[in-house]
C-alpha positions as a LaTeX table, in Angstrom:
\begin{tabular}{lrrr}
\hline
Residue & $x$ (\AA) & $y$ (\AA) & $z$ (\AA) \\
\hline
Met1 & $-13.72$ & 2.82 & $-9.61$ \\
Lys2 & $-10.81$ & 2.79 & $-6.96$ \\
Glu3 & $-13.02$ & 1.20 & $-4.73$ \\
Glu4 & $-14.22$ & $-1.42$ & $-7.40$ \\
Asn5 & $-10.71$ & $-2.56$ & $-7.75$ \\
Gly6 & $-9.83$ & $-2.45$ & $-3.97$ \\
Ser7 & $-12.62$ & $-5.02$ & $-3.32$ \\
Gly8 & $-11.25$ & $-7.16$ & $-6.39$ \\
Leu9 & $-8.11$ & $-6.97$ & $-5.06$ \\
Asn10 & $-9.38$ & $-8.21$ & $-1.56$ \\
Ala11 & $-11.37$ & $-11.15$ & $-3.20$ \\
Val12 & $-8.29$ & $-12.45$ & $-5.07$ \\
Lys13 & $-6.28$ & $-11.90$ & $-1.77$ \\
Asp14 & $-9.01$ & $-13.93$ & 0.13 \\
Leu15 & $-9.23$ & $-16.55$ & $-2.47$ \\
Gln16 & $-5.36$ & $-17.11$ & $-2.53$ \\
Ser17 & $-5.62$ & $-17.18$ & 1.32 \\
Leu18 & $-8.18$ & $-20.06$ & 1.20 \\
Ala19 & $-5.98$ & $-21.91$ & $-1.22$ \\
Gln20 & $-2.80$ & $-21.55$ & 1.10 \\
Ile21 & $-5.03$ & $-22.37$ & 4.22 \\
Gly22 & $-6.41$ & $-25.37$ & 2.29 \\
Leu23 & $-2.81$ & $-26.97$ & 1.43 \\
Ala24 & $-1.68$ & $-26.28$ & 5.01 \\
Leu25 & $-4.87$ & $-28.02$ & 6.48 \\
Ser26 & $-4.25$ & $-31.19$ & 4.27 \\
Gln27 & $-0.77$ & $-31.34$ & 5.44 \\
Glu28 & $-0.99$ & $-30.70$ & 9.34 \\
Arg29 & $-2.10$ & $-33.79$ & 11.41 \\
Gln30 & $-1.79$ & $-32.49$ & 14.77 \\
Leu31 & $-5.71$ & $-31.10$ & 15.59 \\
Gly32 & $-4.49$ & $-28.37$ & 17.85 \\
Ala33 & $-2.66$ & $-27.18$ & 15.16 \\
Ile34 & $-5.66$ & $-27.43$ & 12.43 \\
Leu35 & $-7.97$ & $-26.00$ & 14.81 \\
Glu36 & $-5.61$ & $-22.82$ & 15.25 \\
Met37 & $-5.02$ & $-22.30$ & 11.68 \\
Ile38 & $-9.02$ & $-22.31$ & 11.08 \\
Val39 & $-9.27$ & $-19.43$ & 13.85 \\
Asn40 & $-6.43$ & $-17.69$ & 12.37 \\
Ala41 & $-7.89$ & $-17.42$ & 8.82 \\
Ala42 & $-11.25$ & $-16.69$ & 9.62 \\
Arg43 & $-9.78$ & $-13.95$ & 12.05 \\
Ser44 & $-7.84$ & $-13.02$ & 9.32 \\
Met45 & $-10.54$ & $-12.42$ & 6.68 \\
Thr46 & $-13.17$ & $-10.83$ & 8.83 \\
Asn47 & $-10.67$ & $-8.83$ & 10.57 \\
Ala48 & $-11.41$ & $-9.94$ & 13.89 \\
Asp49 & $-9.99$ & $-8.84$ & 16.91 \\
Ala50 & $-10.38$ & $-12.28$ & 18.78 \\
Gly51 & $-11.87$ & $-15.70$ & 18.19 \\
Thr52 & $-12.85$ & $-18.73$ & 19.84 \\
Leu53 & $-13.64$ & $-22.27$ & 18.90 \\
Tyr54 & $-15.84$ & $-24.76$ & 20.46 \\
Ile55 & $-16.16$ & $-28.46$ & 19.28 \\
Leu56 & $-19.25$ & $-30.42$ & 19.77 \\
Asp57 & $-19.64$ & $-33.21$ & 22.09 \\
Ser58 & $-22.25$ & $-34.91$ & 21.12 \\
Glu59 & $-22.31$ & $-37.35$ & 24.02 \\
Ala60 & $-21.79$ & $-35.15$ & 26.77 \\
Arg61 & $-24.19$ & $-32.78$ & 24.52 \\
Cys62 & $-22.41$ & $-30.06$ & 25.02 \\
Leu63 & $-19.48$ & $-27.42$ & 23.42 \\
Arg64 & $-16.14$ & $-28.11$ & 24.28 \\
Phe65 & $-13.68$ & $-24.90$ & 24.43 \\
Cys66 & $-10.54$ & $-25.88$ & 22.21 \\
Ile67 & $-9.07$ & $-22.30$ & 21.01 \\
Met68 & $-8.78$ & $-18.86$ & 21.70 \\
Gln69 & $-6.86$ & $-16.03$ & 20.11 \\
Asn70 & $-7.39$ & $-12.61$ & 21.36 \\
Glu71 & $-5.26$ & $-9.94$ & 19.20 \\
Thr72 & $-5.59$ & $-7.11$ & 22.29 \\
Thr73 & $-4.99$ & $-8.92$ & 25.57 \\
Arg74 & $-2.11$ & $-11.07$ & 23.48 \\
Thr75 & $-3.96$ & $-14.04$ & 24.49 \\
Lys76 & $-3.58$ & $-17.49$ & 22.83 \\
Ile77 & $-4.89$ & $-20.51$ & 24.53 \\
Asn78 & $-5.13$ & $-23.97$ & 22.73 \\
Ala79 & $-6.79$ & $-26.33$ & 24.85 \\
Val80 & $-6.22$ & $-29.54$ & 22.68 \\
Thr81 & $-2.07$ & $-28.69$ & 23.20 \\
Asn82 & $-2.36$ & $-27.59$ & 26.67 \\
Pro83 & $-4.93$ & $-29.44$ & 28.72 \\
Asp84 & $-3.94$ & $-27.78$ & 32.19 \\
Ala85 & $-4.74$ & $-24.26$ & 30.35 \\
Pro86 & $-7.70$ & $-22.42$ & 32.01 \\
Ile87 & $-10.66$ & $-23.41$ & 29.90 \\
Pro88 & $-14.32$ & $-22.41$ & 30.34 \\
Glu89 & $-16.90$ & $-24.67$ & 31.45 \\
Pro90 & $-18.49$ & $-26.80$ & 28.74 \\
Val91 & $-21.61$ & $-24.94$ & 27.33 \\
Pro92 & $-24.51$ & $-27.31$ & 27.61 \\
Leu93 & $-26.54$ & $-27.81$ & 24.89 \\
Tyr94 & $-29.80$ & $-28.83$ & 26.60 \\
Ile95 & $-31.13$ & $-27.56$ & 30.20 \\
Asn96 & $-33.45$ & $-29.75$ & 32.03 \\
Gly97 & $-34.14$ & $-31.38$ & 28.29 \\
Ala98 & $-34.87$ & $-28.05$ & 26.54 \\
Pro99 & $-32.67$ & $-26.69$ & 24.34 \\
Asn100 & $-30.25$ & $-23.99$ & 25.45 \\
Asn101 & $-31.20$ & $-21.04$ & 23.13 \\
Gly102 & $-30.38$ & $-18.76$ & 25.82 \\
Asn103 & $-26.47$ & $-19.13$ & 24.95 \\
Val104 & $-25.58$ & $-17.67$ & 21.34 \\
Ser105 & $-22.79$ & $-20.83$ & 21.05 \\
Ser106 & $-25.53$ & $-23.51$ & 21.99 \\
Phe107 & $-28.43$ & $-21.87$ & 19.65 \\
Val108 & $-25.97$ & $-21.55$ & 16.51 \\
Ala109 & $-24.74$ & $-25.28$ & 17.08 \\
Leu110 & $-28.63$ & $-26.79$ & 17.61 \\
Thr111 & $-30.29$ & $-24.56$ & 14.49 \\
Gly112 & $-27.32$ & $-24.39$ & 12.37 \\
Asn113 & $-28.06$ & $-20.75$ & 11.72 \\
Pro114 & $-25.17$ & $-18.14$ & 12.11 \\
Val115 & $-25.78$ & $-15.12$ & 14.19 \\
Lys116 & $-24.22$ & $-11.72$ & 13.97 \\
Ile117 & $-24.74$ & $-9.01$ & 16.82 \\
Ser118 & $-23.35$ & $-5.53$ & 16.70 \\
Asp119 & $-23.25$ & $-5.15$ & 20.43 \\
Val120 & $-23.55$ & $-7.95$ & 22.98 \\
Tyr121 & $-24.00$ & $-5.49$ & 25.71 \\
Ser122 & $-27.18$ & $-4.19$ & 24.42 \\
Ala123 & $-28.25$ & $-7.41$ & 22.52 \\
Gln124 & $-31.66$ & $-8.97$ & 23.43 \\
Gly125 & $-32.60$ & $-12.72$ & 23.17 \\
Phe126 & $-29.10$ & $-14.51$ & 24.55 \\
Asn127 & $-27.25$ & $-14.49$ & 27.70 \\
Phe128 & $-23.64$ & $-12.77$ & 27.18 \\
Ser129 & $-22.84$ & $-13.52$ & 31.38 \\
Gly130 & $-19.77$ & $-15.44$ & 30.11 \\
Val131 & $-18.38$ & $-12.76$ & 27.67 \\
Lys132 & $-19.18$ & $-10.07$ & 30.22 \\
His133 & $-17.45$ & $-12.21$ & 33.06 \\
Tyr134 & $-14.32$ & $-12.52$ & 30.73 \\
Asp135 & $-14.25$ & $-8.73$ & 30.17 \\
Ser136 & $-14.47$ & $-8.04$ & 33.60 \\
Val137 & $-11.59$ & $-10.01$ & 34.67 \\
Ser138 & $-9.54$ & $-9.57$ & 31.19 \\
Gly139 & $-10.04$ & $-5.71$ & 31.07 \\
Tyr140 & $-11.31$ & $-6.42$ & 27.75 \\
Arg141 & $-14.48$ & $-4.70$ & 25.81 \\
Ser142 & $-16.64$ & $-7.71$ & 23.66 \\
Lys143 & $-18.51$ & $-5.65$ & 21.27 \\
Ser144 & $-19.35$ & $-7.27$ & 18.00 \\
Met145 & $-19.54$ & $-10.97$ & 17.71 \\
Leu146 & $-20.21$ & $-13.32$ & 14.57 \\
Val147 & $-21.00$ & $-16.66$ & 15.50 \\
Val148 & $-21.22$ & $-19.31$ & 12.66 \\
Pro149 & $-21.42$ & $-23.19$ & 12.79 \\
Met150 & $-18.50$ & $-25.58$ & 11.56 \\
Arg151 & $-19.75$ & $-28.57$ & 9.46 \\
Asp152 & $-17.81$ & $-31.47$ & 8.50 \\
His153 & $-17.81$ & $-32.89$ & 5.25 \\
Asn154 & $-21.27$ & $-34.87$ & 5.70 \\
Asp155 & $-22.86$ & $-31.12$ & 6.64 \\
Asp156 & $-23.28$ & $-32.07$ & 10.05 \\
Ile157 & $-22.22$ & $-29.47$ & 12.82 \\
Ile158 & $-18.93$ & $-30.46$ & 14.64 \\
Gly159 & $-18.75$ & $-27.06$ & 16.56 \\
Ile160 & $-18.71$ & $-23.42$ & 16.31 \\
Leu161 & $-16.59$ & $-20.56$ & 15.84 \\
Gln162 & $-17.13$ & $-17.47$ & 17.45 \\
Leu163 & $-15.38$ & $-14.09$ & 16.11 \\
Leu164 & $-15.23$ & $-10.87$ & 18.32 \\
Asn165 & $-14.85$ & $-7.15$ & 17.58 \\
Ala166 & $-14.44$ & $-6.79$ & 13.77 \\
Gln167 & $-11.77$ & $-4.08$ & 12.85 \\
Ser168 & $-11.37$ & $-1.21$ & 10.58 \\
Ala169 & $-9.40$ & $-2.84$ & 7.59 \\
Gly170 & $-6.65$ & $-0.41$ & 8.53 \\
Ser171 & $-6.50$ & $-1.12$ & 12.05 \\
\hline
\end{tabular}
C-alpha cells in the first residue's frame, strides 16, 4: 500500500511539474532558454543524469546539436545562446541518399519511434561511436539511453531528445 501511495504522490508531483513547465514555456521568448527548460524537465521526470537535444534541419537534412546537460561532469552547453561552444557535427538523416538508420538519433527522427537502450556498449543495431568518443574524452560512462522524437503542434518531428543514464529515485 505504501508503494501505491508513493506512486500516486509521484504522479501528482509530475502533473504539477508539467503544469509549471507549461506556464514557464508559455512565458519564455528566448529559444535557448526554452530548449534548456525542456531538457531540464525531461531529465527531472526521468531521473536522467544527462540529456541532449537536437533540432531537425529539414533543408540540410540533418539534426543540429543545441543543448547538452550532464550532471556527473557538471557540463552544460547551449549552442543556441553560445554559438562558439564546442558542438558535435550535425547528424545526417541520409547517407548517399539512404536513411541513416545506423545512428539512433537519426533513426528516431526519421521513424518517429522512440528507442530505449539498457547499455549502449552492448547494444546491437546502432553505431554509438559518437557516444563512446564523448565518454573517452570526458571520462563519463554512458549506459542507458532513451531517445524520443520531439513533435510540434502539427505532429511533425522537429527534433530529438536523448536522455542518458537513468538514476534511481534516491540518487
